[in-house]
């Protein structure tokens, strides 16, 4: 039987912004912006990257493995899904994929009025103290790859009945 | 905790944020959130639309976090929140509701994108994501806001008629508050339509352009009588363009003034008691260009303006002195075909749209008289009595209508001009032959 996630695989990989929510031991939620995601071959796991400097608390909450919720949204159409399950930090990151996705996120954000390189500037703002211009193009921040083993999926497009569970 | 005012740009609704909550069982939930509004020094309001799980979590555990981007610097901020309660009425709700409705109105989705409540939250802590900025002392405002407001008020009070009043207001707001692109939508006497009567800082002033009450963000401002702000017009445009494409609608009307690359807009209602006299509208090419301070200052300006409009209302006081008469226009070597559409009062000169509605009917009436009776001089009284124009018996706003018509004709350089000649009288000057054609 086909995975319910297969239907959204192409949509996820077009390069869309998103956020991961985790919680600490006191129940305080913690958000972290997500830069690039893809559905792995098992059709059950989403791999995505976060910026280490912006994700310290998230990574502390996750430890070796913890539950989390991932929201991905298309800025120009408001189509949005939430995926819930166990999140595991990875030891390596596919930087080429990450940068490719960041280029596509830049395009998606520019369509809704953000400046060119809006995603890259945001990344740099999280990792550096800087003005309005991008740092040297050769500069790269440290990314961390995370994997979410999806247990449930929710349709979160803004409409009556938003948040309905899909799988 | 540092003042939330330091990140005022995050609260303009330009870039949707994310809201994370957690259930009693420790399960997180994350969703996009369209409006996060600053309610006070340590309070924010979250727009609640289509929220089920998040709202349940807030009511159960009370803890949340929002992730916001400043649209100007693209710095990211996290706000730790504690839920206080839901607001479903009153001024705070009205302001957020107007903002949500205005954005929804761009795509005729007012009925779907309905605000259910504003979720009031206390901000426990906030911080920039990632590398921390060096703390910079707040140096305060270089120039006292009150001083600026006083300068605007002085300019407003020096006006001696409605036209001068509106021009002086837009000029003073540009000069003293730095808002260079503004226009004023005047209410029709029935309050159901608004037309552009004064404009500053646009390539095309579009005098006489109309909107209906409740239409778009400016119409929403008039309908709700609350200030409405958008910091991300390109997002709104995307939605409205999609709707226009889907419906295939082509409208026969003049668009409002607009910057081609406008990103922000602010609409302030000009009200006297419960009556909306008009809407002050401003645009900027910068995202999130308008702050809470702008909104407050311009609301004060609008109150001054409303008081002066009432003071200068010709129905409540003797008319002021009149402008001098201009010379005749040039020769009559050219001929212009004038088309009038009875259904909506629209007038076209050589296939170019000029104006519609009441102003269009006035123009058509005087052009018919000009051609039929070879008469150039007209009185306001005969316009009022002309049944084909259909002005209301009380508070007809005729003087304002004639200002809009005159400005529109000047803007179009149509070879047709209206000049005020004495109290309650005006002259039509035409530099070409006219061929009139009426259609249903």
Coordinates of C-alpha atoms in Angstrom, one line a residue:
Chain A
X1 CA 0.0 0.0 0.0
X2 CA 1.3 3.5 -0.9
X3 CA 2.4 5.7 2.0
X4 CA 0.0 8.6 2.6
X5 CA 3.1 10.8 2.7
X6 CA 3.9 9.9 -0.9
X7 CA 1.3 12.4 -2.1
X8 CA 3.0 15.3 -0.5
X9 CA 6.6 14.2 -1.2
X10 CA 7.0 16.4 -4.3
X11 CA 5.3 19.3 -2.5
X12 CA 7.6 19.1 0.5
X13 CA 10.7 19.0 -1.7
X14 CA 9.9 22.1 -3.7
X15 CA 11.8 24.1 -1.1
X16 CA 9.4 25.5 1.6
X17 CA 9.9 27.2 4.9
X18 CA 8.8 25.4 8.1
X19 CA 9.2 25.2 11.8
X20 CA 9.9 22.4 14.3
X21 CA 8.3 22.4 17.8
X22 CA 9.7 20.5 20.7
X23 CA 9.1 20.9 24.5
X24 CA 11.5 20.9 27.5
X25 CA 10.9 18.9 30.7
X26 CA 8.8 21.8 32.1
X27 CA 6.5 21.7 29.1
X28 CA 7.8 25.0 27.6
X29 CA 7.5 24.8 23.8
X30 CA 10.5 25.7 21.7
X31 CA 10.4 26.6 18.0
X32 CA 13.1 26.3 15.5
X33 CA 13.0 27.3 11.8
X34 CA 13.5 24.5 9.3
X35 CA 15.6 25.0 6.1
X36 CA 14.8 22.3 3.5
X37 CA 13.1 19.0 3.9
X38 CA 12.7 15.8 1.9
X39 CA 10.9 12.5 2.2
X40 CA 13.3 9.6 2.5
X41 CA 13.0 6.4 0.5
X42 CA 11.1 4.6 3.3
X43 CA 8.2 7.0 2.6
X44 CA 7.8 7.3 6.4
X45 CA 10.6 9.6 7.4
X46 CA 11.2 13.3 6.7
X47 CA 14.7 14.6 6.8
X48 CA 15.2 18.3 7.3
X49 CA 17.9 20.7 8.5
X50 CA 18.1 23.3 11.2
X51 CA 20.7 26.0 11.9
X52 CA 22.8 24.9 14.9
X53 CA 23.1 28.4 16.3
X54 CA 19.4 28.9 16.2
X55 CA 18.6 25.4 17.5
X56 CA 20.5 25.0 20.7
X57 CA 17.5 24.6 22.9
X58 CA 15.8 22.4 20.4
X59 CA 18.8 20.1 20.2
X60 CA 18.9 20.1 24.0
X61 CA 15.2 19.1 24.1
X62 CA 15.7 16.4 21.5
X63 CA 18.8 14.8 23.2
X64 CA 19.2 11.5 21.3
X65 CA 15.6 11.3 20.4
X66 CA 12.4 13.0 21.4
X67 CA 8.9 13.8 20.1
X68 CA 8.4 16.8 17.8
X69 CA 6.0 18.5 15.4
X70 CA 7.0 19.8 12.1
X71 CA 5.0 22.4 10.1
X72 CA 5.7 23.1 6.5
X73 CA 3.9 25.9 4.6
X74 CA 3.8 27.2 1.0
X75 CA 3.9 31.0 1.5
X76 CA 2.2 31.8 -1.8
X77 CA -0.8 29.4 -1.4
X78 CA -1.0 28.9 2.4
X79 CA -1.1 25.2 1.8
X80 CA 0.3 23.7 5.0
X81 CA 0.8 20.3 6.7
X82 CA 1.9 19.3 10.2
X83 CA 3.8 16.1 10.8
X84 CA 4.2 14.5 14.3
X85 CA 6.5 11.8 15.5
X86 CA 9.9 11.0 16.9
X87 CA 12.8 13.3 16.0
X88 CA 16.4 12.1 15.8
X89 CA 19.4 14.3 15.3
X90 CA 21.8 13.0 12.6
X91 CA 25.6 13.1 12.7
X92 CA 26.1 14.2 9.1
X93 CA 24.3 16.7 6.9
X94 CA 23.9 16.8 3.1
X95 CA 25.1 20.4 2.6
X96 CA 24.5 20.4 -1.2
X97 CA 20.9 19.4 -0.7
X98 CA 20.6 22.0 2.1
X99 CA 22.0 24.8 0.0
X100 CA 19.8 23.8 -3.0
X101 CA 16.7 23.9 -0.8
X102 CA 17.8 27.3 0.6
X103 CA 17.9 28.7 -3.0
X104 CA 14.4 27.4 -3.6
X105 CA 13.2 28.9 -0.3
X106 CA 14.6 32.2 -1.3
X107 CA 12.5 32.1 -4.5
X108 CA 9.4 31.1 -2.6
X109 CA 9.8 33.9 -0.1
X110 CA 10.6 36.5 -2.8
X111 CA 7.2 35.7 -4.4
X112 CA 5.5 37.1 -1.3
X113 CA 7.5 40.3 -1.1
X114 CA 10.6 39.4 0.9
X115 CA 13.9 40.7 -0.5
X116 CA 16.0 38.5 -2.7
X117 CA 18.1 36.1 -0.6
X118 CA 15.6 36.5 2.2
X119 CA 16.2 33.0 3.4
X120 CA 19.9 33.3 3.3
X121 CA 19.8 36.7 5.1
X122 CA 17.7 35.2 7.8
X123 CA 20.1 32.3 8.2
X124 CA 23.0 34.7 8.4
X125 CA 21.2 36.9 10.9
X126 CA 20.7 33.9 13.2
X127 CA 24.4 32.9 13.0
X128 CA 26.2 36.3 12.8
X129 CA 25.8 39.8 14.1
X130 CA 25.4 41.7 10.8
X131 CA 23.8 44.5 9.0
X132 CA 21.5 44.3 5.9
X133 CA 24.0 42.7 3.6
X134 CA 25.0 39.1 3.2
X135 CA 28.4 37.9 4.4
X136 CA 31.1 36.6 2.1
X137 CA 29.5 34.0 -0.2
X138 CA 32.0 31.4 0.9
X139 CA 30.8 31.6 4.5
X140 CA 28.5 28.8 5.6
X141 CA 26.9 28.4 9.0
X142 CA 26.7 25.0 10.7
X143 CA 23.6 23.0 9.9
X144 CA 22.3 19.9 11.7
X145 CA 20.1 17.3 9.9
X146 CA 17.2 15.9 11.8
X147 CA 14.9 13.0 10.9
X148 CA 11.2 12.8 11.8
X149 CA 9.6 9.3 11.8
X150 CA 6.1 10.5 10.9
X151 CA 3.3 8.9 12.9
X152 CA 0.5 11.3 12.0
X153 CA -0.1 14.0 9.4
X154 CA -2.5 17.0 9.6
X155 CA -3.9 19.3 7.0
X156 CA -3.3 22.9 8.3
X157 CA -4.4 25.0 5.4
X158 CA -6.4 28.0 6.7
X159 CA -10.0 26.9 6.3
X160 CA -12.9 25.7 8.4
X161 CA -11.9 22.3 9.8
X162 CA -8.2 23.1 9.6
X163 CA -6.0 20.7 11.5
X164 CA -7.9 17.6 10.4
X165 CA -5.8 14.4 10.7
X166 CA -5.0 12.9 7.4
X167 CA -3.1 9.8 8.5
Chain B
X1 CA 13.0 42.0 30.0
X2 CA 13.8 44.5 27.2
X3 CA 10.9 46.5 25.8
X4 CA 8.9 44.7 23.1
X5 CA 8.8 48.0 21.2
X6 CA 12.4 47.3 20.1
X7 CA 11.0 44.6 17.8
X8 CA 7.9 46.6 16.7
X9 CA 8.4 45.5 13.1
X10 CA 7.6 41.9 14.0
X11 CA 4.0 43.0 14.9
X12 CA 3.1 44.4 11.6
X13 CA 1.7 41.1 10.2
X14 CA 4.1 41.2 7.2
X15 CA 5.5 37.6 7.6
X16 CA 3.3 35.0 9.3
X17 CA 4.8 33.6 12.4
X18 CA 4.7 30.2 14.0
X19 CA 2.9 29.3 17.2
X20 CA 3.9 26.3 19.3
X21 CA 1.8 24.9 22.1
X22 CA 1.9 21.8 24.2
X23 CA -0.8 19.5 25.5
X24 CA -1.2 18.2 29.0
X25 CA 0.4 14.9 27.8
X26 CA 3.5 16.9 26.5
X27 CA 2.6 16.6 22.8
X28 CA 3.6 19.7 20.9
X29 CA 1.5 21.4 18.2
X30 CA 2.8 24.0 15.7
X31 CA 0.8 26.2 13.3
X32 CA 1.3 29.4 11.3
X33 CA -0.2 32.5 12.8
X34 CA -1.2 35.5 10.7
X35 CA -1.4 38.3 13.2
X36 CA 0.6 38.8 16.4
X37 CA -0.2 42.3 17.7
X38 CA 1.4 44.2 20.5
X39 CA -1.2 45.0 23.1
X40 CA 0.9 46.5 25.9
X41 CA 4.4 46.6 27.3
X42 CA 4.3 42.9 28.2
X43 CA 1.2 41.6 26.3
X44 CA 0.6 40.4 22.8
X45 CA -2.6 39.3 21.0
X46 CA -2.7 36.3 18.7
X47 CA -5.3 36.1 15.9
X48 CA -7.4 33.0 16.5
X49 CA -8.8 31.6 13.2
X50 CA -9.2 27.9 12.5
X51 CA -7.5 27.0 15.8
X52 CA -8.6 23.9 17.6
X53 CA -5.7 22.0 19.0
X54 CA -3.6 25.1 19.7
X55 CA -6.5 26.7 21.6
X56 CA -7.2 23.6 23.6
X57 CA -3.5 23.4 24.5
X58 CA -3.4 27.0 25.6
X59 CA -6.5 26.6 27.8
X60 CA -5.0 23.4 29.3
X61 CA -1.3 24.2 29.9
X62 CA -1.1 27.9 29.1
X63 CA 2.4 27.8 27.7
X64 CA 3.3 28.8 24.2
X65 CA 6.1 30.2 22.0
X66 CA 5.9 32.3 18.9
X67 CA 8.6 32.7 16.3
X68 CA 8.6 36.0 14.5
X69 CA 10.7 37.6 11.7
X70 CA 11.3 41.3 11.5
X71 CA 10.5 42.1 7.8
X72 CA 13.0 44.9 7.7
X73 CA 16.1 43.3 9.1
X74 CA 15.1 39.6 8.7
X75 CA 16.2 39.0 12.3
X76 CA 14.3 36.2 14.0
X77 CA 12.8 36.4 17.5
X78 CA 11.3 34.0 20.0
X79 CA 8.7 35.0 22.5
X80 CA 7.8 32.8 25.4
X81 CA 4.1 33.3 26.3
X82 CA 1.6 32.5 29.0
X83 CA -2.0 32.4 27.9
X84 CA -4.2 35.0 29.7
X85 CA -7.6 34.6 27.9
X86 CA -9.6 35.1 24.7
X87 CA -11.0 38.5 23.7
X88 CA -14.0 38.3 21.5
X89 CA -15.2 41.9 21.6
X90 CA -14.2 45.5 22.3
X91 CA -11.5 47.8 20.8
X92 CA -8.7 45.2 20.8
X93 CA -10.8 42.6 19.0
X94 CA -12.2 45.3 16.5
X95 CA -8.7 46.4 15.5
X96 CA -7.4 42.9 14.9
X97 CA -10.7 41.9 13.2
X98 CA -10.4 44.9 10.9
X99 CA -6.8 43.9 9.9
X100 CA -7.9 40.3 9.2
X101 CA -11.0 41.3 7.3
X102 CA -9.1 43.8 5.2
X103 CA -6.6 41.2 4.1
X104 CA -9.5 38.7 3.5
X105 CA -11.5 41.3 1.5
X106 CA -8.7 41.5 -1.1
X107 CA -9.8 38.0 -2.1
X108 CA -13.5 38.2 -1.2
X109 CA -12.9 35.7 1.6
X110 CA -14.4 37.8 4.4
X111 CA -16.9 35.1 5.3
X112 CA -14.3 32.3 5.5
X113 CA -11.4 34.2 7.1
X114 CA -13.4 35.2 10.1
X115 CA -11.6 36.2 13.3
X116 CA -13.0 34.1 16.2
X117 CA -11.1 35.8 19.0
X118 CA -7.8 37.5 20.0
X119 CA -5.8 35.3 22.3
X120 CA -4.2 37.6 24.9
X121 CA -0.8 36.3 26.2
X122 CA 1.7 37.6 28.6
X123 CA 5.2 37.7 27.3
X124 CA 7.4 35.9 29.8
X125 CA 10.7 36.5 27.9
X126 CA 11.9 37.2 24.4
X127 CA 15.2 37.0 22.6
X128 CA 16.8 37.1 19.2
X129 CA 17.3 33.7 17.7
X130 CA 20.9 32.5 17.4
X131 CA 23.8 35.0 17.9
X132 CA 22.8 37.7 20.3
X133 CA 23.0 41.3 19.2
X134 CA 25.1 43.7 21.3
X135 CA 22.8 45.7 23.5
X136 CA 22.3 49.2 22.3
X137 CA 20.9 51.9 24.5
X138 CA 17.6 53.3 23.4
X139 CA 18.4 56.9 22.4
X140 CA 14.8 57.9 22.1
X141 CA 13.2 59.9 19.3
X142 CA 15.3 62.6 17.8
X143 CA 12.3 64.9 17.5
X144 CA 9.4 65.1 19.8
X145 CA 6.3 63.5 18.3
X146 CA 4.1 66.2 19.9
X147 CA 6.2 68.9 18.1
X148 CA 5.6 67.2 14.8
X149 CA 1.9 66.8 15.5
X150 CA 1.6 70.4 16.4
X151 CA 3.2 71.4 13.0
X152 CA 0.6 69.2 11.2
X153 CA -2.2 70.7 13.2
X154 CA -1.1 74.2 12.4
X155 CA -1.1 73.4 8.7
X156 CA -4.6 71.9 8.9
X157 CA -6.0 74.9 10.8
X158 CA -4.8 77.4 8.2
X159 CA -7.0 76.0 5.5
X160 CA -10.0 78.0 4.3
X161 CA -11.9 75.5 2.1
X162 CA -12.2 71.8 1.8
X163 CA -9.8 71.4 -1.1
X164 CA -7.1 73.5 0.6
X165 CA -7.7 71.6 3.8
X166 CA -7.1 68.2 2.3
X167 CA -4.1 69.3 0.3
X168 CA -2.6 71.0 3.4
X169 CA -3.1 67.8 5.4
X170 CA -1.4 65.5 3.0
X171 CA 1.4 68.1 2.5
X172 CA 2.0 68.5 6.2
X173 CA 1.9 64.7 6.8
X174 CA 4.5 64.4 4.1
X175 CA 6.7 67.2 5.4
X176 CA 6.5 66.6 9.1
X177 CA 5.8 62.8 9.4
X178 CA 7.7 61.7 6.3
X179 CA 4.7 59.9 4.7
X180 CA 5.1 61.0 1.1
X181 CA 2.3 58.9 -0.6
X182 CA -1.2 59.6 0.6
X183 CA -4.7 60.2 -0.6
X184 CA -8.1 61.0 0.9
X185 CA -11.3 59.1 0.2
X186 CA -14.3 61.2 0.7
X187 CA -17.6 59.6 1.8
X188 CA -20.7 60.0 -0.4
X189 CA -23.6 61.5 1.4
X190 CA -25.1 58.1 2.0
X191 CA -21.9 56.7 3.3
X192 CA -22.0 53.7 1.0
X193 CA -19.3 54.8 -1.4
X194 CA -16.0 56.7 -1.2
X195 CA -14.2 58.6 -3.9
X196 CA -10.7 60.0 -4.2
X197 CA -10.7 63.7 -3.5
X198 CA -7.1 64.5 -2.7
X199 CA -3.8 62.8 -3.6
X200 CA -0.1 63.4 -3.1
X201 CA 3.0 61.5 -4.2
X202 CA 1.5 59.2 -6.9
X203 CA 2.3 59.2 -10.6
X204 CA -1.4 59.0 -11.3
X205 CA -3.5 60.8 -8.7
X206 CA -6.8 59.1 -9.9
X207 CA -9.1 61.8 -8.7
X208 CA -12.7 60.5 -8.5
X209 CA -11.7 56.9 -8.3
X210 CA -14.3 55.1 -6.1
X211 CA -14.7 52.2 -3.7
X212 CA -17.6 50.8 -1.9
X213 CA -18.0 50.6 1.9
X214 CA -16.3 47.5 3.1
X215 CA -14.3 47.0 -0.1
X216 CA -10.6 46.2 0.4
X217 CA -8.6 47.5 3.3
X218 CA -9.7 51.1 2.8
X219 CA -13.4 50.2 2.6
X220 CA -13.0 48.0 5.6
X221 CA -11.4 50.9 7.5
X222 CA -14.5 53.0 6.6
X223 CA -16.9 50.3 7.5
X224 CA -15.4 49.4 10.9
X225 CA -14.2 53.0 11.7
X226 CA -10.9 51.6 12.9
X227 CA -7.4 52.0 11.6
X228 CA -6.3 49.2 9.3
X229 CA -2.7 48.4 8.4
X230 CA -1.1 46.1 6.0
X231 CA 2.6 45.5 6.0
X232 CA 2.7 43.0 3.2
X233 CA 0.6 44.1 0.2
X234 CA 2.4 41.8 -2.2
X235 CA 0.9 38.8 -0.2
X236 CA -2.5 40.4 -0.4
X237 CA -2.0 41.1 -4.2
X238 CA -1.1 37.5 -4.8
X239 CA -4.4 36.4 -3.4
X240 CA -6.5 39.0 -5.1
X241 CA -4.8 38.4 -8.4
X242 CA -5.5 34.7 -8.1
X243 CA -9.2 35.5 -7.4
X244 CA -9.4 37.9 -10.3
X245 CA -7.8 35.3 -12.7
X246 CA -10.3 32.7 -11.5
X247 CA -13.3 35.0 -12.0
X248 CA -12.2 36.5 -15.3
X249 CA -13.7 39.8 -14.1
X250 CA -12.7 43.0 -15.9
X251 CA -14.1 46.1 -14.1
X252 CA -15.0 49.3 -15.7
X253 CA -13.7 51.7 -13.2
X254 CA -10.7 53.8 -12.3
X255 CA -8.3 52.2 -9.8
X256 CA -7.3 54.0 -6.6
X257 CA -3.9 55.7 -6.5
X258 CA -1.2 53.2 -5.8
X259 CA 2.5 52.8 -5.8
X260 CA 3.5 50.1 -8.2
X261 CA 5.7 48.3 -5.7
X262 CA 3.6 49.2 -2.6
X263 CA 4.4 46.9 0.3
X264 CA 2.7 48.7 3.2
X265 CA -0.5 50.7 3.6
X266 CA -2.2 52.4 6.5
X267 CA -5.9 53.6 6.5
X268 CA -7.2 55.9 9.1
X269 CA -10.9 56.7 9.4
X270 CA -11.9 60.3 9.6
X271 CA -15.0 60.3 11.8
X272 CA -17.3 62.9 13.4
X273 CA -19.4 61.3 16.1
X274 CA -20.5 58.1 14.5
X275 CA -20.3 59.3 10.9
X276 CA -17.3 58.3 8.7
X277 CA -16.5 61.4 6.7
X278 CA -13.7 59.7 4.8
X279 CA -10.5 57.7 5.0
X280 CA -6.9 58.9 5.1
X281 CA -4.8 56.4 3.1
X282 CA -1.0 56.1 3.0
X283 CA 1.3 53.8 1.1
X284 CA 5.0 52.9 1.2
X285 CA 7.3 50.7 -0.8
X286 CA 8.9 49.4 2.4
X287 CA 7.5 46.4 4.2
X288 CA 6.1 47.2 7.6
X289 CA 6.7 50.9 7.1
X290 CA 3.8 52.0 9.4
X291 CA 4.2 51.6 13.1
X292 CA 1.8 51.9 16.1
X293 CA 3.2 55.4 16.5
X294 CA 2.2 56.3 13.0
X295 CA -1.2 55.0 13.6
X296 CA -1.6 56.9 16.8
X297 CA -0.3 60.2 15.3
X298 CA -2.4 59.9 12.2
X299 CA -5.5 59.1 14.3
X300 CA -5.0 62.5 16.1
X301 CA -4.5 64.2 12.7
X302 CA -7.7 62.6 11.5
X303 CA -9.6 64.0 14.5
X304 CA -8.3 67.5 13.6
X305 CA -9.2 67.0 10.0
X306 CA -12.8 65.9 10.9
X307 CA -13.3 69.0 13.1
X308 CA -12.0 71.2 10.3
X309 CA -14.2 69.5 7.7
X310 CA -17.3 70.1 9.8
X311 CA -16.2 73.7 10.3
X312 CA -15.7 74.3 6.6
X313 CA -18.9 72.4 5.6
X314 CA -20.8 74.9 3.4
X315 CA -24.1 73.8 4.7
X316 CA -23.1 75.0 8.2
X317 CA -21.5 78.3 7.5
X318 CA -21.3 81.1 4.9
X319 CA -19.3 80.3 1.9
X320 CA -15.7 81.5 1.7
X321 CA -14.2 83.8 -0.9
X322 CA -13.9 82.3 -4.3
X323 CA -10.9 81.6 -6.6
X324 CA -10.3 83.9 -9.5
X325 CA -11.5 83.0 -13.0
X326 CA -9.1 81.5 -15.4
X327 CA -8.8 82.4 -19.0
X328 CA -10.3 80.4 -21.8
X329 CA -8.7 77.4 -23.1
X330 CA -7.2 77.3 -26.6
X331 CA -9.0 77.0 -29.9
X332 CA -11.5 74.4 -31.0
X333 CA -9.5 72.6 -33.7
X334 CA -10.1 69.1 -32.2
X335 CA -13.3 67.1 -31.7
X336 CA -13.9 64.7 -28.8
X337 CA -16.4 61.9 -28.7
X338 CA -18.1 61.8 -25.3
X339 CA -19.8 58.5 -24.3
X340 CA -22.1 58.3 -21.3
X341 CA -23.4 55.0 -19.8
X342 CA -26.7 55.5 -18.1
X343 CA -26.3 52.3 -16.1
X344 CA -23.5 53.5 -13.9
X345 CA -23.0 57.1 -14.9
X346 CA -19.6 56.5 -16.4
X347 CA -18.2 59.0 -18.9
X348 CA -15.6 58.2 -21.6
X349 CA -13.7 60.7 -23.7
X350 CA -12.5 59.2 -27.0
X351 CA -12.8 55.7 -25.4
X352 CA -10.8 56.7 -22.4
X353 CA -12.6 56.3 -19.1
X354 CA -12.9 59.5 -17.1
X355 CA -15.3 59.2 -14.2
X356 CA -18.5 57.5 -13.1
X357 CA -21.3 57.7 -10.6
X358 CA -22.6 61.1 -9.4
X359 CA -19.6 63.0 -10.7
X360 CA -20.1 61.3 -14.1
X361 CA -23.8 62.3 -14.2
X362 CA -22.9 65.9 -13.3
X363 CA -20.3 66.0 -16.1
X364 CA -22.8 64.5 -18.6
X365 CA -25.5 67.0 -17.6
X366 CA -23.3 70.1 -18.0
X367 CA -21.9 68.8 -21.3
X368 CA -25.4 68.2 -22.7
X369 CA -26.4 71.8 -21.7
X370 CA -23.2 73.2 -23.1
X371 CA -23.8 71.5 -26.5
X372 CA -27.6 71.9 -26.5
X373 CA -27.9 75.4 -25.2
X374 CA -24.4 76.8 -25.9
X375 CA -24.2 77.8 -22.3
X376 CA -21.0 77.8 -20.3
X377 CA -22.0 79.0 -16.9
X378 CA -23.8 76.9 -14.4
X379 CA -25.1 77.2 -10.8
X380 CA -24.8 74.6 -8.1
X381 CA -28.5 75.1 -7.5
X382 CA -29.5 73.9 -11.0
X383 CA -27.2 70.8 -10.6
X384 CA -29.0 70.1 -7.3
X385 CA -32.4 70.3 -9.0
X386 CA -31.5 68.2 -12.0
X387 CA -33.4 64.9 -11.6
X388 CA -31.0 63.1 -14.0
X389 CA -28.2 63.5 -11.5
X390 CA -30.1 62.3 -8.5
X391 CA -28.4 64.1 -5.7
X392 CA -29.9 63.5 -2.3
X393 CA -32.0 66.3 -0.8
X394 CA -29.9 66.6 2.3
X395 CA -26.1 66.7 2.6
X396 CA -25.4 66.1 -1.1
X397 CA -21.6 66.8 -0.9
X398 CA -21.9 68.7 -4.3
X399 CA -19.0 71.0 -3.6
X400 CA -16.7 68.0 -2.9
X401 CA -18.0 66.3 -6.0
X402 CA -17.2 69.3 -8.1
X403 CA -13.7 69.4 -6.7
X404 CA -13.2 65.7 -7.6
X405 CA -14.6 66.3 -11.0
X406 CA -12.4 69.3 -11.7
X407 CA -9.3 67.6 -10.5
X408 CA -10.1 64.5 -12.5
X409 CA -10.5 66.6 -15.7
X410 CA -7.3 68.4 -15.0
X411 CA -5.5 65.1 -14.5
X412 CA -6.9 63.7 -17.7
X413 CA -5.9 66.9 -19.6
X414 CA -9.1 66.2 -21.5
X415 CA -9.5 69.7 -23.0
X416 CA -12.5 70.2 -20.7
X417 CA -12.1 72.2 -17.6
X418 CA -14.4 73.4 -14.7
X419 CA -13.6 76.6 -13.0
X420 CA -15.3 78.1 -10.0
X421 CA -16.5 81.6 -10.9
X422 CA -18.4 82.8 -7.8
X423 CA -20.2 81.5 -4.8
X424 CA -22.3 78.5 -5.9
X425 CA -21.4 79.0 -9.6
X426 CA -18.9 77.5 -12.0
X427 CA -17.9 77.7 -15.7
X428 CA -17.3 74.9 -18.2
X429 CA -14.5 75.6 -20.6
X430 CA -14.0 73.4 -23.6
X431 CA -11.3 73.7 -26.3
X432 CA -12.8 71.4 -28.9
X433 CA -16.0 70.3 -30.6
X434 CA -17.9 67.6 -28.6
X435 CA -19.9 64.7 -30.0
X436 CA -22.2 63.3 -27.4
X437 CA -23.4 59.8 -27.3
X438 CA -25.6 58.3 -24.5
X439 CA -25.9 54.5 -24.0
X440 CA -27.8 52.3 -21.6

